[in-house]
Coordinates of C-alpha atoms and ligand atoms in Angstrom, one line a residue:
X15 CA 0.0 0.0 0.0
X16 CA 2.6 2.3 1.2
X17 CA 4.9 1.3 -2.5
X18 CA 2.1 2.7 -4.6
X19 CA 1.9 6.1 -2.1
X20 CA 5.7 6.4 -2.5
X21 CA 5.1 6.6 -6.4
X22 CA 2.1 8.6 -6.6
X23 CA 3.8 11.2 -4.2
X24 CA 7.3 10.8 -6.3
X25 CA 5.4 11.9 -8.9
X26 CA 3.6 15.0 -7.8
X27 CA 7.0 16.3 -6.6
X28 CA 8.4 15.4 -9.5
X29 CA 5.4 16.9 -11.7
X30 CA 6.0 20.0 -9.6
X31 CA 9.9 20.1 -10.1
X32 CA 9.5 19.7 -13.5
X33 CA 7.0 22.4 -14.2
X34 CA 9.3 24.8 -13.0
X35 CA 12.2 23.3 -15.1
X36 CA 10.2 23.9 -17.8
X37 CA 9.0 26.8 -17.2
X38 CA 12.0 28.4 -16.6
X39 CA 13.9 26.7 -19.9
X40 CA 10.7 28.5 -22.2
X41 CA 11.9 32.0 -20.7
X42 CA 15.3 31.0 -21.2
X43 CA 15.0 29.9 -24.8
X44 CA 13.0 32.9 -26.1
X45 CA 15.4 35.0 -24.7
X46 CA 18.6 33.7 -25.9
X47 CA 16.6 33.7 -29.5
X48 CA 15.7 37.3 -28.6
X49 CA 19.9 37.7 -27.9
X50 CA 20.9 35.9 -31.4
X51 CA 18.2 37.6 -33.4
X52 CA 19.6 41.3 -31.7
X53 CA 23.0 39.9 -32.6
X54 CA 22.5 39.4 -35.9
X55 CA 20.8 41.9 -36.6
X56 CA 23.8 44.4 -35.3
X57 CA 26.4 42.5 -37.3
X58 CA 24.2 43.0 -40.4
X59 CA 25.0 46.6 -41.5
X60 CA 29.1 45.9 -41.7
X61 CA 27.8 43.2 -44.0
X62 CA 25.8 45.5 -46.2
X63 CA 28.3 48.4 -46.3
X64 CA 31.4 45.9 -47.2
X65 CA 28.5 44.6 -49.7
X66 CA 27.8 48.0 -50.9
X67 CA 31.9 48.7 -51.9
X68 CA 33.6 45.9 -52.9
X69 CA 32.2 42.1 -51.9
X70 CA 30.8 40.5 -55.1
X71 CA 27.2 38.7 -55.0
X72 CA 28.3 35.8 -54.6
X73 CA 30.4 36.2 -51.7
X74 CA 27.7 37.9 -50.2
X75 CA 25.0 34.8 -50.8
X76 CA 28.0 32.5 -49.0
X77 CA 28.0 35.4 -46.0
X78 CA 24.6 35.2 -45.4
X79 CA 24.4 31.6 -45.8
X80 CA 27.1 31.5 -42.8
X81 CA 25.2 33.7 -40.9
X82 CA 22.1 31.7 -41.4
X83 CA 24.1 28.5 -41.0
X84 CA 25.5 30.1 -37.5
X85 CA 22.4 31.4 -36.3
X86 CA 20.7 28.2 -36.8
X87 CA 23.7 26.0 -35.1
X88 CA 24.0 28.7 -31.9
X89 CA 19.9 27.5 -31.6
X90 CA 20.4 24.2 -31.9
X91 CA 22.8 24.5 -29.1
X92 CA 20.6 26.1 -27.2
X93 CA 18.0 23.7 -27.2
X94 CA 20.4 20.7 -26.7
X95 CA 21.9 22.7 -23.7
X96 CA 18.4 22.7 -22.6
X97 CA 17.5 19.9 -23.1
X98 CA 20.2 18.5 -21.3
X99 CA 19.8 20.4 -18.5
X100 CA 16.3 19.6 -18.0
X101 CA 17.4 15.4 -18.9
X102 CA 19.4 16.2 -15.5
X103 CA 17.3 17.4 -13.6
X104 CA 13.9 14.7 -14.8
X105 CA 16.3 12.3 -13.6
X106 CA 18.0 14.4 -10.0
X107 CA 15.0 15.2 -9.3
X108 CA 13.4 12.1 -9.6
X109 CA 15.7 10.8 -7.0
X110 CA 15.1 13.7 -4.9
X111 CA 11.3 13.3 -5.0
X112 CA 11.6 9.5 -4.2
X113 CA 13.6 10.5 -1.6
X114 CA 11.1 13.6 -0.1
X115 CA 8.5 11.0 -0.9
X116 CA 9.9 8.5 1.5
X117 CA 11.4 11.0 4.1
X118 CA 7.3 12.6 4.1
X119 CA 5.6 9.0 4.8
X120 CA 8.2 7.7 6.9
X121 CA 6.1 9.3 10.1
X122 CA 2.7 7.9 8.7
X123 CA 4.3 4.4 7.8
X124 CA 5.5 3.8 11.3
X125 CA 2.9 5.0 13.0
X126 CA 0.7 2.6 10.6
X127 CA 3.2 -0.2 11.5
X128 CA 2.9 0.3 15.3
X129 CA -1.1 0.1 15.1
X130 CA -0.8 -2.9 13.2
X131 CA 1.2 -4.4 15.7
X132 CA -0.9 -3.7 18.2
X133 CA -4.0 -4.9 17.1
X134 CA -2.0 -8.3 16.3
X135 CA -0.3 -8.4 19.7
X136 CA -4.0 -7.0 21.6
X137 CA -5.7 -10.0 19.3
X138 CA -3.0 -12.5 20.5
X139 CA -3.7 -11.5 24.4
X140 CA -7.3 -12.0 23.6
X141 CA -7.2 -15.4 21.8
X142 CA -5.3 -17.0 24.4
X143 CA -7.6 -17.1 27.2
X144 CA -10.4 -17.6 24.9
X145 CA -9.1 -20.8 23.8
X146 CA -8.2 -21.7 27.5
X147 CA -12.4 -21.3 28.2
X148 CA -13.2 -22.6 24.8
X149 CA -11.6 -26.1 25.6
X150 CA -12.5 -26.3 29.3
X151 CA -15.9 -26.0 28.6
X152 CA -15.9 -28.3 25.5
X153 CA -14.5 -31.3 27.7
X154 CA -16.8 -30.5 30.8
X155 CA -19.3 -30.4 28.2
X156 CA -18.3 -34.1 26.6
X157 CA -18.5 -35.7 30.1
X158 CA -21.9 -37.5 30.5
X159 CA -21.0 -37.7 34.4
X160 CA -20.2 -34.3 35.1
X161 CA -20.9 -32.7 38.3
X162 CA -22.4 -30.1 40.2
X163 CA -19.0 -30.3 41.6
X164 CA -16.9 -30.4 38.7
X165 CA -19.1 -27.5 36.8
X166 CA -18.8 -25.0 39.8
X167 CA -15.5 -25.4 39.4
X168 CA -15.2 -25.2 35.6
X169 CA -17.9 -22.1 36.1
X170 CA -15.3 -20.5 38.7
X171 CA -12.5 -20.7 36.2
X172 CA -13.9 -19.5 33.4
X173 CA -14.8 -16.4 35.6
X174 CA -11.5 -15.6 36.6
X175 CA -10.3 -15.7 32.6
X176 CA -13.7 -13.8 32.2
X177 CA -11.7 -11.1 35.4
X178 CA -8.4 -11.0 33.5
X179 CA -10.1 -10.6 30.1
X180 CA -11.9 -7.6 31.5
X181 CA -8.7 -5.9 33.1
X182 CA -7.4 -6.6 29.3
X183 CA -10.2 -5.0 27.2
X184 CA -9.5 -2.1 29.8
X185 CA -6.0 -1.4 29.3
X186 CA -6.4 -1.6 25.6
X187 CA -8.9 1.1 26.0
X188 CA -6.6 2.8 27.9
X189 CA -4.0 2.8 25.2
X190 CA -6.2 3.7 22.6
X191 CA -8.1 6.5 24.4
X192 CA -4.4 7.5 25.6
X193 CA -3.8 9.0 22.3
X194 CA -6.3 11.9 22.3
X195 CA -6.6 12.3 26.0
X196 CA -7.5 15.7 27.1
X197 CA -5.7 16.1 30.4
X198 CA -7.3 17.9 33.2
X199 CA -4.5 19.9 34.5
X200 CA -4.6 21.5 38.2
X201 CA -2.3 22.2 40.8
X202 CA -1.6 19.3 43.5
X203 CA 0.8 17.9 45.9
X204 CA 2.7 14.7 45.4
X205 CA 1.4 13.4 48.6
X206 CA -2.7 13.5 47.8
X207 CA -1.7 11.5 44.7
X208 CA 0.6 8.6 46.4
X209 CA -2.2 8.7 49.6
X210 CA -4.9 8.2 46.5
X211 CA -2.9 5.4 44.6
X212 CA -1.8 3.8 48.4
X213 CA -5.4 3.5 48.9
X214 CA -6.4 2.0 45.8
X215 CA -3.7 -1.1 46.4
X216 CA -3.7 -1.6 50.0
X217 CA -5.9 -4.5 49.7
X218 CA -3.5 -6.1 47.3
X219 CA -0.5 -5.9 49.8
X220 CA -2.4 -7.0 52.6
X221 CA -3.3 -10.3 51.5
X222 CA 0.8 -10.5 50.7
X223 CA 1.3 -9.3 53.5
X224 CA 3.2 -6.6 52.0
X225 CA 3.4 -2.9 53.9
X226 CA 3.5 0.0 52.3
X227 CA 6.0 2.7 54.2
X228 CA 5.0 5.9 52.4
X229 CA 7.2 9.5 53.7
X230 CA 5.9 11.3 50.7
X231 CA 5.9 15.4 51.1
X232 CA 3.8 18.1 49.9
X233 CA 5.9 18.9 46.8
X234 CA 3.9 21.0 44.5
X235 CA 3.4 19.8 40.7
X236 CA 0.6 20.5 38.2
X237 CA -1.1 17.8 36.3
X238 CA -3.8 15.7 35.9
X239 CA -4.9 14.2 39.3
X240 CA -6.7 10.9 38.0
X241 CA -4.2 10.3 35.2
X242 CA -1.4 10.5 37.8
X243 CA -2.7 8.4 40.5
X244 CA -3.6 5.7 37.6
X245 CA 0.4 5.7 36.9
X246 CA 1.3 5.5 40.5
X247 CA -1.5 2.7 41.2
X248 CA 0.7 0.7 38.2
X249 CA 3.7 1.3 39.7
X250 CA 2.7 0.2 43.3
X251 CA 0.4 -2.6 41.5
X252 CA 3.7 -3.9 39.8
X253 CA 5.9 -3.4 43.1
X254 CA 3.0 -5.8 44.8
X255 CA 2.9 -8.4 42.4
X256 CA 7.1 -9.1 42.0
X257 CA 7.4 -9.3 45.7
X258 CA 7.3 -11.9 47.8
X259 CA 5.0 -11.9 50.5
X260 CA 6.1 -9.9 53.7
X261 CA 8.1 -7.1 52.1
X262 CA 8.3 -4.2 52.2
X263 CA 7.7 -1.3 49.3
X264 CA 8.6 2.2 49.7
X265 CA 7.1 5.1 48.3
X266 CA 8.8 8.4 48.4
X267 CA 9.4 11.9 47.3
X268 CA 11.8 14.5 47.0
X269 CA 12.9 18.4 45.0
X270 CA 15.0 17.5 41.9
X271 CA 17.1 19.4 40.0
X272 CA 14.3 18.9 37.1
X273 CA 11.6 18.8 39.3
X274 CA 9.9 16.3 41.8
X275 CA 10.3 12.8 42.3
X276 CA 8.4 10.3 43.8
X277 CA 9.3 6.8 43.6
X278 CA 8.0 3.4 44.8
X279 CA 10.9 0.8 45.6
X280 CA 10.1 -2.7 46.2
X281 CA 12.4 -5.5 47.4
X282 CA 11.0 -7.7 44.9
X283 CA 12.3 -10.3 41.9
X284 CA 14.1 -8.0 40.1
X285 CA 14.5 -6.9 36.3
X286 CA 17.9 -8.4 34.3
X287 CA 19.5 -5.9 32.5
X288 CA 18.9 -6.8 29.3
X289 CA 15.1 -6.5 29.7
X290 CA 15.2 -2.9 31.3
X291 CA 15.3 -1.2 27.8
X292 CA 11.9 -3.3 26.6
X293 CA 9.6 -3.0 29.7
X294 CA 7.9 -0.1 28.7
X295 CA 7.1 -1.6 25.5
X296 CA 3.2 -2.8 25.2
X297 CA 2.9 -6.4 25.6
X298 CA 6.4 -6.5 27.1
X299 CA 7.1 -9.0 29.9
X300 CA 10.0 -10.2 31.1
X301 CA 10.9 -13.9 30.9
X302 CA 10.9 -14.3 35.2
X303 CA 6.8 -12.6 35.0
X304 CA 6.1 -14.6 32.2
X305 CA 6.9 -18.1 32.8
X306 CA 9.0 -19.0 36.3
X307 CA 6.6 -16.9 38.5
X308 CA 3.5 -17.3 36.7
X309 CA 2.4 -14.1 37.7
X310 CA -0.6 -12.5 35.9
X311 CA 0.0 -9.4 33.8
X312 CA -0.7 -8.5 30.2
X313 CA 2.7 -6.5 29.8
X314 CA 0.7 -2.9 29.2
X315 CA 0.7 -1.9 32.6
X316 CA 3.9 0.4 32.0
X317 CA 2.9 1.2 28.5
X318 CA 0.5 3.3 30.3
X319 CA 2.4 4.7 32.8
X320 CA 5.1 6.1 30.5
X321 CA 2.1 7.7 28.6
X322 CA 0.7 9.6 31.0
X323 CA 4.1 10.7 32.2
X324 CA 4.8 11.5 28.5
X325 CA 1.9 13.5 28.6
X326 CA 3.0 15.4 31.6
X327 CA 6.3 16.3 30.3
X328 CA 7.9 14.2 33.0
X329 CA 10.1 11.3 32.9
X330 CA 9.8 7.7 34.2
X331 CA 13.2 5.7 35.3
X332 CA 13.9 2.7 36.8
X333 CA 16.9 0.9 38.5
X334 CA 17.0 -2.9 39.0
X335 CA 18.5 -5.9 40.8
X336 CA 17.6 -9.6 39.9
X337 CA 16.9 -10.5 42.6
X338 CA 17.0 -7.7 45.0
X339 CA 14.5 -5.4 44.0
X340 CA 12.9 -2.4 41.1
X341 CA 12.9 1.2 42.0
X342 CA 10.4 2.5 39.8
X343 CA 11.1 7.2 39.7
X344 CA 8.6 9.6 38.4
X345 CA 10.1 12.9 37.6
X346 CA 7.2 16.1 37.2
X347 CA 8.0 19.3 36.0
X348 CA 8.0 21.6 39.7
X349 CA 5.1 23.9 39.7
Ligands
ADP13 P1 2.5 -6.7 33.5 O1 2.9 -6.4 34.9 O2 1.1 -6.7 33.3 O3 3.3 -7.8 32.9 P2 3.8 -4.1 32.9 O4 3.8 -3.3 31.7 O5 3.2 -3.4 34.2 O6 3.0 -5.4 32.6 O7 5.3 -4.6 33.2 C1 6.0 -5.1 32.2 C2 7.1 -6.1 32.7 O8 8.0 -5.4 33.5 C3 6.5 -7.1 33.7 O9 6.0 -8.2 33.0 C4 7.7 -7.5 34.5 O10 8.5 -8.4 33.9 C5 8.5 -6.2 34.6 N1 8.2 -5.4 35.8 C6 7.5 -4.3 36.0 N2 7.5 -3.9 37.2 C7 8.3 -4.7 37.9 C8 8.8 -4.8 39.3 N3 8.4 -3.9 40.2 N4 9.6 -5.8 39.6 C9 10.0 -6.7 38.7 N5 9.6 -6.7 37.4 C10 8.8 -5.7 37.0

């Protein structure tokens, strides 16, 4: 699709570039016929007075045969030069156009490229746990014998998938409606957003066992309040779920040199090195949360949380240990 754009627009360019060529080449040619007619013209009269004294006709016919001969071979040139130029310029500008062609969809292409990627990795994530529920219930429903037992069970499954499902249909939401998300900025303090996240997780680390030792001040920032505490609540969602029960996470804040900083530290599994650059990626997750712990997690948890920290103008870091524990660091602009 993009092949036949990269034509159509190499040819308008080109079109363009070549109109001008043109253009330009018409004026040039009339005048330098203008300049050789004027030329001639002012060479004639030393013609017509040597004529008048002492040349003989038929030297005069070869003269004027010359100067027709010369006149016609100076417009010839002229046309070839021309012609030339413009042979240069169809084929440098040809190049250049592909090239502007290519340079002006690149943008459009990758973007185009990243939605389709999306919608293929968001389809994977939906088709798995489908399939899961499609074949569970299949085989409960092939057993002549089954039981109330058995189908209570089955039926308590299928709504957990039917749980994670949900969460998934929400964050792809989330991501799409992330893209033209009017933020509702106000002035706040760091602490009413970590108190409003802490709240929204506390459940979560108690049945871990987890506690949550917040020392977050009153640092002022401006931003969206909802947005912000949605990042946070990620963060301190994603500090809960790679810890081991009876940890502890941290949440704090301080005055940066680019602003303020609150971070959430967890003494949890750890990130390797290797997967730091790609866990902000949607769909990312790292080998450990994928397969060893089996912990649930559709890998756009992060995606989002960079987003909305995009959107602020801030910046998200983190630091890892395998092993030892994430610190996850948002960075807002100071008010
Ligand atoms: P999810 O948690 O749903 O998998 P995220 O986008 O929130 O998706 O995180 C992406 C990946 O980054 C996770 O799968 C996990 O491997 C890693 N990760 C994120 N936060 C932590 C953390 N606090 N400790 C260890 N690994 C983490």
């Amino acid at each position: 699709m993009f092949k036949e754009t990269y034509i159509k627009l190499t040819g308008v360019y080109l079109t363009i570039i070549m109109m001008i060529s043109i253009f330009f080449s018409a004026n040039i040619y009339v005048l330098s016929i203008q300049e050789l007619d004027r030329g001639l013209r002012s060479i004639g009269p030393t013609i017509t007075i040597q004529d008048d004294y002492s040349l003989p006709n038929s030297l005069r016919t070869q003269i004027e045969k010359q100067r027709v001969a010369s006149y016609q071979h100076a417009k010839a040139r002229v046309i070839n030069r021309l012609l030339l130029i413009n042979l240069v310029i169809l084929v440098g500008g040809g190049l250049l156009s592909y090239y502007l062609a290519r340079k002006t969809l690149q943008p459009i292409e990758e973007a185009h490229e990243a939605q389709s990627r999306f919608t293929a990795d968001a389809s994977h994530e939906l088709r798995t746990p489908l399939a899961a529920m499609r074949t569970e219930i299949e085989v409960a429903l092939m057993d002549p014998k089954l039981s109330l037992a058995k189908a209570k069970t089955l039926l308590q499954s299928n709504l957990e998938e039917l749980a994670k499902l949900t969460d998934l249909s929400e964050g792809l939401l989330r991501l799409a409606q992330m893209e033209n998300h009017e933020l509702e900025k106000q002035e706040l303090t760091m602490n009413t957003i970590a108190e409003n996240a802490i709240g929204r997780v506390l459940a979560q680390a108690e049945k871990k066992n987890i506690l949550i030792d917040s020392k977050v001040g009153a640092q002022k920032i401006v931003g969206d309040e909802s947005s912000l505490t949605e990042a946070v609540v990620i963060l301190l969602d994603n500090a809960i779920k790679y810890s081991p029960e009876k940890t502890q996470v941290q949440v704090t804040s301080k005055k940066t040199r680019e602003g303020v900083e609150i971070a959430i530290k967890d003494h949890g599994i750890g990130i390797k090195a290797t997967e730091l650059p790609h866990i902000f990626d949607r769909f990312y997750r790292a080998d450990t949360a994928r397969s060893k712990q089996q912990i649930h997690g559709y890998g756009i948890g992060l995606a989002i949380a960079k987003n909305i920290v995009d959107l602020h103008e801030g910046k998200l870091d983190v630091t890892s240990k395998p092993g030892k524990g994430s610190t996850f660091a948002i960075t807002l602009p100071a008010k």
